[in-house]
mmCIF file of C-alpha atoms in Angstrom:
data_model
loop_
_atom_site.group_PDB
_atom_site.id
_atom_site.type_symbol
_atom_site.label_atom_id
_atom_site.label_comp_id
_atom_site.label_asym_id
_atom_site.label_seq_id
_atom_site.Cartn_x
_atom_site.Cartn_y
_atom_site.Cartn_z
ATOM 1 C CA UNK A 158 18.690 3.644 -2.277
ATOM 2 C CA UNK A 159 17.783 -0.035 -2.677
ATOM 3 C CA UNK A 160 18.606 0.130 -6.372
ATOM 4 C CA UNK A 161 22.297 0.599 -5.492
ATOM 5 C CA UNK A 162 22.497 -0.876 -1.975
ATOM 6 C CA UNK A 163 21.726 -4.373 -0.643
ATOM 7 C CA UNK A 164 19.888 -2.883 2.326
ATOM 8 C CA UNK A 165 18.836 0.425 3.889
ATOM 9 C CA UNK A 166 18.595 1.189 7.599
ATOM 10 C CA UNK A 167 15.834 3.469 8.919
ATOM 11 C CA UNK A 168 15.853 4.815 12.492
ATOM 12 C CA UNK A 169 12.558 6.182 13.816
ATOM 13 C CA UNK A 170 13.706 8.784 16.351
ATOM 14 C CA UNK A 171 11.714 9.862 19.377
ATOM 15 C CA UNK A 172 12.301 13.125 21.236
ATOM 16 C CA UNK A 173 10.787 13.137 24.709
ATOM 17 C CA UNK A 174 8.022 15.751 25.051
ATOM 18 C CA UNK A 175 9.392 17.559 22.010
ATOM 19 C CA UNK A 176 6.674 20.213 21.792
ATOM 20 C CA UNK A 177 6.898 20.968 25.514
ATOM 21 C CA UNK A 178 10.652 21.568 25.737
ATOM 22 C CA UNK A 179 11.441 23.925 22.833
ATOM 23 C CA UNK A 180 12.927 27.082 24.343
ATOM 24 C CA UNK A 181 11.247 30.298 23.268
ATOM 25 C CA UNK A 182 14.570 32.125 23.016
ATOM 26 C CA UNK A 183 15.984 29.429 20.693
ATOM 27 C CA UNK A 184 12.838 29.446 18.593
ATOM 28 C CA UNK A 185 12.734 33.221 18.194
ATOM 29 C CA UNK A 186 16.449 33.307 17.271
ATOM 30 C CA UNK A 187 15.721 30.879 14.426
ATOM 31 C CA UNK A 188 12.538 32.704 13.469
ATOM 32 C CA UNK A 189 14.534 35.931 13.185
ATOM 33 C CA UNK A 190 16.607 34.367 10.406
ATOM 34 C CA UNK A 191 13.524 33.709 8.269
ATOM 35 C CA UNK A 192 12.382 36.180 5.601
ATOM 36 C CA UNK A 193 9.110 37.014 7.358
ATOM 37 C CA UNK A 194 7.650 40.510 7.928
ATOM 38 C CA UNK A 195 8.558 42.207 11.186
ATOM 39 C CA UNK A 196 4.936 42.437 12.268
ATOM 40 C CA UNK A 197 4.515 38.658 11.863
ATOM 41 C CA UNK A 198 7.693 38.005 13.841
ATOM 42 C CA UNK A 199 6.561 40.393 16.592
ATOM 43 C CA UNK A 200 3.157 38.709 16.703
ATOM 44 C CA UNK A 201 4.802 35.284 17.173
ATOM 45 C CA UNK A 202 7.031 36.615 19.960
ATOM 46 C CA UNK A 203 3.984 38.130 21.650
ATOM 47 C CA UNK A 204 2.057 34.875 21.248
ATOM 48 C CA UNK A 205 4.662 32.920 23.228
ATOM 49 C CA UNK A 206 5.409 35.660 25.751
ATOM 50 C CA UNK A 207 3.611 36.099 29.050
ATOM 51 C CA UNK A 208 2.537 32.513 29.775
ATOM 52 C CA UNK A 209 2.776 31.302 33.359
ATOM 53 C CA UNK A 210 1.778 28.323 35.475
ATOM 54 C CA UNK A 211 0.576 27.808 39.021
ATOM 55 C CA UNK A 212 -0.739 24.845 41.001
ATOM 56 C CA UNK A 213 -3.814 24.684 43.233
ATOM 57 C CA UNK A 214 -3.875 21.983 45.917
ATOM 58 C CA UNK A 215 -6.089 21.701 48.980
ATOM 59 C CA UNK A 216 -7.324 25.217 48.495
ATOM 60 C CA UNK A 217 -3.809 26.685 48.354
ATOM 61 C CA UNK A 218 -2.449 28.301 45.166
ATOM 62 C CA UNK A 219 1.265 28.394 44.469
ATOM 63 C CA UNK A 220 3.141 31.375 43.150
ATOM 64 C CA UNK A 221 3.118 31.714 39.348
ATOM 65 C CA UNK A 222 6.175 30.537 37.399
ATOM 66 C CA UNK A 223 6.902 31.985 33.992
ATOM 67 C CA UNK A 224 6.936 29.525 31.073
ATOM 68 C CA UNK A 225 9.957 29.968 28.810
ATOM 69 C CA UNK A 226 9.600 26.731 26.809
ATOM 70 C CA UNK A 227 6.864 24.829 24.909
ATOM 71 C CA UNK A 228 5.318 25.606 21.540
ATOM 72 C CA UNK A 229 1.867 24.871 22.976
ATOM 73 C CA UNK A 230 0.877 21.542 21.477
ATOM 74 C CA UNK A 231 -2.566 21.752 19.933
ATOM 75 C CA UNK A 232 -2.167 25.355 18.845
ATOM 76 C CA UNK A 233 -2.175 26.258 15.167
ATOM 77 C CA UNK A 234 1.327 27.676 15.464
ATOM 78 C CA UNK A 235 2.805 24.710 17.357
ATOM 79 C CA UNK A 236 3.737 22.291 14.527
ATOM 80 C CA UNK A 237 5.156 25.073 12.337
ATOM 81 C CA UNK A 238 7.201 26.393 15.260
ATOM 82 C CA UNK A 239 8.693 22.973 15.920
ATOM 83 C CA UNK A 240 9.469 22.623 12.207
ATOM 84 C CA UNK A 241 11.467 25.852 12.365
ATOM 85 C CA UNK A 242 13.296 24.550 15.440
ATOM 86 C CA UNK A 243 14.260 21.312 13.674
ATOM 87 C CA UNK A 244 15.143 22.933 10.335
ATOM 88 C CA UNK A 245 18.878 23.049 11.092
ATOM 89 C CA UNK A 246 19.062 19.329 11.989
ATOM 90 C CA UNK A 247 20.897 17.762 9.047
ATOM 91 C CA UNK A 248 22.825 14.513 8.492
ATOM 92 C CA UNK A 249 26.589 14.523 8.955
ATOM 93 C CA UNK A 250 27.545 12.278 6.043
ATOM 94 C CA UNK A 251 26.632 12.628 2.391
ATOM 95 C CA UNK A 252 24.229 9.939 1.236
ATOM 96 C CA UNK A 253 22.312 9.803 4.518
ATOM 97 C CA UNK A 254 18.938 11.492 4.823
ATOM 98 C CA UNK A 255 16.811 12.955 7.586
ATOM 99 C CA UNK A 256 13.071 13.036 6.919
ATOM 100 C CA UNK A 257 11.055 15.195 9.307
ATOM 101 C CA UNK A 258 7.353 15.752 9.789
ATOM 102 C CA UNK A 259 6.787 17.983 12.836
ATOM 103 C CA UNK A 260 8.335 15.995 15.716
ATOM 104 C CA UNK A 261 8.453 12.692 13.783
ATOM 105 C CA UNK A 262 12.027 12.275 12.567
ATOM 106 C CA UNK A 263 13.529 9.435 10.529
ATOM 107 C CA UNK A 264 17.218 8.836 9.837
ATOM 108 C CA UNK A 265 17.799 6.879 6.608
ATOM 109 C CA UNK A 266 21.195 5.270 6.055
ATOM 110 C CA UNK A 267 22.136 3.147 3.008
ATOM 111 C CA UNK A 268 24.320 0.046 3.383
ATOM 112 C CA UNK A 269 27.391 1.882 2.111
ATOM 113 C CA UNK A 270 27.190 4.229 5.134
ATOM 114 C CA UNK A 271 25.948 1.613 7.603
ATOM 115 C CA UNK A 272 29.022 1.837 9.831
ATOM 116 C CA UNK A 273 28.510 5.571 10.337
ATOM 117 C CA UNK A 274 25.156 5.298 12.087
ATOM 118 C CA UNK A 275 26.714 5.942 15.519
ATOM 119 C CA UNK A 276 28.173 9.253 14.334
ATOM 120 C CA UNK A 277 24.780 10.322 13.020
ATOM 121 C CA UNK A 278 23.005 9.389 16.254
ATOM 122 C CA UNK A 279 25.672 11.151 18.330
ATOM 123 C CA UNK A 280 25.248 14.267 16.184
ATOM 124 C CA UNK A 281 21.470 14.145 16.676
ATOM 125 C CA UNK A 282 21.911 13.784 20.448
ATOM 126 C CA UNK A 283 24.258 16.801 20.496
ATOM 127 C CA UNK A 284 21.776 18.831 18.455
ATOM 128 C CA UNK A 285 18.955 17.819 20.770
ATOM 129 C CA UNK A 286 20.924 18.888 23.845
ATOM 130 C CA UNK A 287 21.670 22.279 22.302
ATOM 131 C CA UNK A 288 17.962 22.748 21.615
ATOM 132 C CA UNK A 289 16.748 21.592 25.050
ATOM 133 C CA UNK A 290 15.438 18.299 23.627
ATOM 134 C CA UNK A 291 16.236 14.725 24.626
ATOM 135 C CA UNK A 292 16.536 11.783 22.273
ATOM 136 C CA UNK A 293 14.628 8.910 23.867
ATOM 137 C CA UNK A 294 16.619 5.770 23.064
ATOM 138 C CA UNK A 295 13.998 3.506 24.629
ATOM 139 C CA UNK A 296 11.425 4.605 22.041
ATOM 140 C CA UNK A 297 13.811 4.921 19.102
ATOM 141 C CA UNK A 298 13.333 1.980 16.700
ATOM 142 C CA UNK A 299 15.235 0.595 13.732
ATOM 143 C CA UNK A 300 13.960 -1.221 10.663
ATOM 144 C CA UNK A 301 16.019 -2.606 7.777
ATOM 145 C CA UNK A 302 14.771 -2.869 4.210
ATOM 146 C CA UNK A 303 16.515 -5.369 1.920
ATOM 147 C CA UNK A 304 16.817 -5.155 -1.822
ATOM 148 C CA UNK A 305 14.921 -7.806 -3.759
ATOM 149 C CA UNK A 306 16.762 -10.805 -5.171
ATOM 150 C CA UNK A 307 20.044 -12.466 -4.356
ATOM 151 C CA UNK A 308 21.879 -9.201 -3.686
ATOM 152 C CA UNK A 309 19.634 -8.302 -0.787
ATOM 153 C CA UNK A 310 19.154 -11.780 0.650
ATOM 154 C CA UNK A 311 22.861 -12.619 0.672
ATOM 155 C CA UNK A 312 23.899 -9.346 2.327
ATOM 156 C CA UNK A 313 25.069 -9.589 5.918
ATOM 157 C CA UNK A 314 22.988 -7.291 8.095
ATOM 158 C CA UNK A 315 24.713 -5.017 10.635
ATOM 159 C CA UNK A 316 24.668 -6.003 14.321
ATOM 160 C CA UNK A 317 21.994 -4.663 16.633
ATOM 161 C CA UNK A 318 22.483 -1.174 18.059
ATOM 162 C CA UNK A 319 22.852 -0.836 21.811
ATOM 163 C CA UNK A 320 19.611 0.314 23.374
ATOM 164 C CA UNK A 321 17.699 0.443 20.061
ATOM 165 C CA UNK A 322 15.157 -2.256 19.212
ATOM 166 C CA UNK A 323 15.112 -3.575 15.650
ATOM 167 C CA UNK A 324 11.554 -4.088 14.429
ATOM 168 C CA UNK A 325 10.072 -5.902 11.443
ATOM 169 C CA UNK A 326 7.401 -3.201 11.059
ATOM 170 C CA UNK A 327 6.847 0.402 12.108
ATOM 171 C CA UNK A 328 3.859 2.730 12.175
ATOM 172 C CA UNK A 329 4.939 5.869 10.339
ATOM 173 C CA UNK A 330 2.431 8.727 10.343
ATOM 174 C CA UNK A 331 -0.414 6.267 10.762
ATOM 175 C CA UNK A 332 0.711 3.821 8.066
ATOM 176 C CA UNK A 333 2.218 0.437 8.992
ATOM 177 C CA UNK A 334 5.414 -0.234 7.016
ATOM 178 C CA UNK A 335 7.047 -3.688 7.215
ATOM 179 C CA UNK A 336 10.551 -4.737 6.248
ATOM 180 C CA UNK A 337 9.219 -6.607 3.202
ATOM 181 C CA UNK A 338 7.732 -3.357 1.877
ATOM 182 C CA UNK A 339 4.266 -4.844 1.539
ATOM 183 C CA UNK A 340 0.938 -3.472 2.766
ATOM 184 C CA UNK A 341 -0.283 -6.709 4.356
ATOM 185 C CA UNK A 342 0.271 -5.529 7.955
ATOM 186 C CA UNK A 343 -1.365 -2.166 7.285
ATOM 187 C CA UNK A 344 -4.380 -3.806 5.619
ATOM 188 C CA UNK A 345 -4.753 -6.266 8.517
ATOM 189 C CA UNK A 346 -4.722 -3.402 11.000
ATOM 190 C CA UNK A 347 -7.222 -1.449 8.921
ATOM 191 C CA UNK A 348 -9.668 -4.330 8.689
ATOM 192 C CA UNK A 349 -9.462 -5.008 12.426
ATOM 193 C CA UNK A 350 -10.059 -1.332 13.246
ATOM 194 C CA UNK A 351 -12.899 -0.926 10.742
ATOM 195 C CA UNK A 352 -14.580 -4.138 11.957
ATOM 196 C CA UNK A 353 -14.767 -2.602 15.426
ATOM 197 C CA UNK A 354 -16.392 0.496 13.938
ATOM 198 C CA UNK A 355 -19.188 -1.659 12.513
ATOM 199 C CA UNK A 356 -20.485 -2.091 16.063
ATOM 200 C CA UNK A 357 -20.970 1.669 16.346
ATOM 201 C CA UNK A 358 -22.887 1.673 13.047
ATOM 202 C CA UNK A 359 -25.085 -1.150 14.286
ATOM 203 C CA UNK A 360 -25.919 0.864 17.422
ATOM 204 C CA UNK A 361 -26.773 3.916 15.307
ATOM 205 C CA UNK A 362 -29.069 1.909 13.086
ATOM 206 C CA UNK A 363 -30.745 0.508 16.189
ATOM 207 C CA UNK A 364 -31.611 4.077 17.156
ATOM 208 C CA UNK A 365 -33.417 4.595 13.859
ATOM 209 C CA UNK A 366 -30.820 6.679 11.958
ATOM 210 C CA UNK A 367 -31.989 7.273 8.339
ATOM 211 C CA UNK A 368 -30.299 5.344 5.545
ATOM 212 C CA UNK A 369 -28.813 8.481 3.948
ATOM 213 C CA UNK A 370 -27.306 9.524 7.272
ATOM 214 C CA UNK A 371 -25.941 6.006 7.758
ATOM 215 C CA UNK A 372 -24.183 6.280 4.397
ATOM 216 C CA UNK A 373 -22.677 9.620 5.436
ATOM 217 C CA UNK A 374 -21.403 8.150 8.702
ATOM 218 C CA UNK A 375 -19.924 5.162 6.842
ATOM 219 C CA UNK A 376 -18.042 7.403 4.413
ATOM 220 C CA UNK A 377 -16.742 9.747 7.113
ATOM 221 C CA UNK A 378 -15.527 6.972 9.411
ATOM 222 C CA UNK A 379 -14.834 3.600 7.796
ATOM 223 C CA UNK A 380 -14.198 4.732 4.227
ATOM 224 C CA UNK A 381 -12.088 7.692 5.393
ATOM 225 C CA UNK A 382 -9.990 5.356 7.555
ATOM 226 C CA UNK A 383 -9.438 2.925 4.670
ATOM 227 C CA UNK A 384 -8.404 5.699 2.265
ATOM 228 C CA UNK A 385 -6.191 7.575 4.743
ATOM 229 C CA UNK A 386 -2.849 8.154 2.957
ATOM 230 C CA UNK A 387 -3.918 5.638 0.295
ATOM 231 C CA UNK A 388 -1.599 7.062 -2.424
ATOM 232 C CA UNK A 389 1.377 6.313 -0.169
ATOM 233 C CA UNK A 390 0.620 2.623 0.485
ATOM 234 C CA UNK A 391 -1.919 1.386 -2.086
ATOM 235 C CA UNK A 392 0.833 0.643 -4.604
ATOM 236 C CA UNK A 393 2.277 -1.926 -2.181
ATOM 237 C CA UNK A 394 -1.006 -3.855 -1.919
ATOM 238 C CA UNK A 395 -1.012 -7.365 -3.327
ATOM 239 C CA UNK A 396 -3.987 -8.876 -5.145
ATOM 240 C CA UNK A 397 -4.827 -10.696 -1.894
ATOM 241 C CA UNK A 398 -4.808 -7.422 0.068
ATOM 242 C CA UNK A 399 -7.180 -5.798 -2.400
ATOM 243 C CA UNK A 400 -9.415 -8.874 -2.326
ATOM 244 C CA UNK A 401 -9.651 -8.653 1.469
ATOM 245 C CA UNK A 402 -10.600 -4.981 1.300
ATOM 246 C CA UNK A 403 -13.191 -5.632 -1.402
ATOM 247 C CA UNK A 404 -14.680 -8.448 0.686
ATOM 248 C CA UNK A 405 -15.033 -6.081 3.636
ATOM 249 C CA UNK A 406 -16.757 -3.446 1.489
ATOM 250 C CA UNK A 407 -19.191 -6.071 0.142
ATOM 251 C CA UNK A 408 -19.918 -7.108 3.716
ATOM 252 C CA UNK A 409 -20.765 -3.507 4.579
ATOM 253 C CA UNK A 410 -23.110 -3.375 1.581
ATOM 254 C CA UNK A 411 -24.890 -6.574 2.680
ATOM 255 C CA UNK A 412 -25.338 -5.137 6.162
ATOM 256 C CA UNK A 413 -26.750 -1.952 4.561
ATOM 257 C CA UNK A 414 -24.186 0.312 6.218
ATOM 258 C CA UNK A 415 -23.412 1.844 2.835
ATOM 259 C CA UNK A 416 -25.207 2.150 -0.480
ATOM 260 C CA UNK A 417 -24.804 -0.469 -3.195
ATOM 261 C CA UNK A 418 -22.939 1.989 -5.425
ATOM 262 C CA UNK A 419 -19.742 2.004 -3.357
ATOM 263 C CA UNK A 420 -16.846 1.496 -5.762
ATOM 264 C CA UNK A 421 -14.349 -1.339 -5.654
ATOM 265 C CA UNK A 422 -11.147 -0.742 -3.732
ATOM 266 C CA UNK A 423 -9.219 -0.426 -7.011
ATOM 267 C CA UNK A 424 -11.529 2.389 -8.124
ATOM 268 C CA UNK A 425 -11.295 4.101 -4.733
ATOM 269 C CA UNK A 426 -7.499 3.924 -4.832
ATOM 270 C CA UNK A 427 -7.473 5.373 -8.347
ATOM 271 C CA UNK A 428 -9.739 8.245 -7.306
ATOM 272 C CA UNK A 429 -7.461 9.020 -4.342
ATOM 273 C CA UNK A 430 -4.375 8.975 -6.589
ATOM 274 C CA UNK A 431 -5.936 11.253 -9.197
ATOM 275 C CA UNK A 432 -7.242 13.677 -6.574
ATOM 276 C CA UNK A 433 -3.832 14.110 -4.940
ATOM 277 C CA UNK A 434 -1.959 14.315 -8.237
ATOM 278 C CA UNK A 435 -4.247 17.047 -9.601
ATOM 279 C CA UNK A 436 -3.992 19.015 -6.345
ATOM 280 C CA UNK A 437 -0.206 18.952 -6.685
ATOM 281 C CA UNK A 438 -0.309 20.077 -10.318
ATOM 282 C CA UNK A 439 -2.765 22.884 -9.553
ATOM 283 C CA UNK A 440 -0.762 24.326 -6.646
ATOM 284 C CA UNK A 441 2.768 25.559 -7.368
ATOM 285 C CA UNK A 442 3.385 25.876 -3.627
ATOM 286 C CA UNK A 443 2.323 22.313 -2.823
ATOM 287 C CA UNK A 444 4.801 20.594 -0.511
ATOM 288 C CA UNK A 445 5.194 17.714 -3.005
ATOM 289 C CA UNK A 446 6.089 19.941 -5.955
ATOM 290 C CA UNK A 447 9.805 19.409 -5.300
ATOM 291 C CA UNK A 448 9.422 15.728 -6.202
ATOM 292 C CA UNK A 449 7.918 16.603 -9.579
ATOM 293 C CA UNK A 450 10.352 18.843 -11.507
ATOM 294 C CA UNK A 451 9.081 20.554 -14.634
ATOM 295 C CA UNK A 452 9.978 18.983 -17.944
ATOM 296 C CA UNK A 453 12.807 20.675 -19.784
ATOM 297 C CA UNK A 454 12.011 22.362 -23.072
ATOM 298 C CA UNK A 455 12.713 20.312 -26.162
ATOM 299 C CA UNK A 456 13.493 21.502 -29.673
ATOM 300 C CA UNK A 457 11.600 18.538 -31.077
ATOM 301 C CA UNK A 458 7.888 18.533 -31.858
ATOM 302 C CA UNK A 459 6.811 15.805 -29.431
ATOM 303 C CA UNK A 460 3.344 14.451 -28.805
ATOM 304 C CA UNK A 461 1.324 16.509 -26.306
ATOM 305 C CA UNK A 462 1.283 15.394 -22.673
ATOM 306 C CA UNK A 463 -1.361 15.781 -20.005
ATOM 307 C CA UNK A 464 1.225 17.119 -17.558
ATOM 308 C CA UNK A 465 4.381 19.194 -17.823
ATOM 309 C CA UNK A 466 6.436 17.191 -15.335
ATOM 310 C CA UNK A 467 9.663 15.318 -15.993
ATOM 311 C CA UNK A 468 9.348 11.534 -16.100
ATOM 312 C CA UNK A 469 11.276 9.877 -13.267
ATOM 313 C CA UNK A 470 13.484 7.023 -14.419
ATOM 314 C CA UNK A 471 12.477 3.606 -13.110
ATOM 315 C CA UNK A 472 14.535 0.453 -13.052
ATOM 316 C CA UNK A 473 12.903 -1.952 -10.609
ATOM 317 C CA UNK A 474 9.498 -3.351 -9.799
ATOM 318 C CA UNK A 475 9.653 -1.380 -6.559
ATOM 319 C CA UNK A 476 9.675 1.860 -8.573
ATOM 320 C CA UNK A 477 6.323 0.988 -10.132
ATOM 321 C CA UNK A 478 4.689 0.960 -6.710
ATOM 322 C CA UNK A 479 5.698 4.559 -6.017
ATOM 323 C CA UNK A 480 2.899 7.132 -6.224
ATOM 324 C CA UNK A 481 4.859 9.663 -8.269
ATOM 325 C CA UNK A 482 6.039 7.146 -10.868
ATOM 326 C CA UNK A 483 2.576 5.570 -11.094
ATOM 327 C CA UNK A 484 0.948 8.909 -11.809
ATOM 328 C CA UNK A 485 3.623 10.329 -14.095
ATOM 329 C CA UNK A 486 3.585 7.330 -16.410
ATOM 330 C CA UNK A 487 -0.161 6.790 -16.152
ATOM 331 C CA UNK A 488 -0.790 10.360 -17.270
ATOM 332 C CA UNK A 489 1.705 10.222 -20.145
ATOM 333 C CA UNK A 490 1.032 9.266 -23.728
#
């Protein structure tokens, strides 16, 4: 969007107690429209049927009340059930996008549609009311991304929305995104969090934990936290960000919390990229397959390629930071 618009608005929407308020009757009506076997549908209906609640206080127990809402947060079926509930929530205007991950919902509006944000939010509120949900304006946030260069800097930003706070950074699925589209805030948060974890490692070593076990703990806690969603944000790291991460890893090596063979952050990022990319290529049903269309057949005898995916056109420096473009062009001759 930033390649054709001076700015893009993103609204991080919050539905109050979303998992707890989905009506079973609404959910099963939507489930019935899916091409799933009858026995699976009947099993889901049975799973949600027959739940009740009572309260015990001062030795007295209230009468039981049947539960007709809630997809039981924490259950294996809960996130998928909410996804089915939210499947019919779509933007009103062409060019706007709704990105959903379970109950995390993001409305993306380019500058050309900026004046229509109120219609989109009103539509979302109406949808929420129909589905027994409530859009929490107090927790709904907005962030604006500007295009690089004079076009983005000279653009006049829209006025603030009533009741919605405009932020310079947001935490989206555990990754901190700022309005400059850099990873500096995420890296700072990571280093602060991982530094606190070093205290736990020091306590473990004080209890005589073997070196091999210490390495395992380091990889499953600190290293796992650093590499969480790395393909999504590592491309936005500056040389300074990578230097800070490398310095932290060297510090861990000096303190003997990890072995001396721990790779540099650049090598760790590359391993994470390659691992995800190969998992996508190997699984035709992978959720990211839709972003990687197959290459069309050509009548020309071209040089062989390590993948059969279509190359995505790129026109800006921002494109080069994208995981898909990085991997498609890296794995092309």
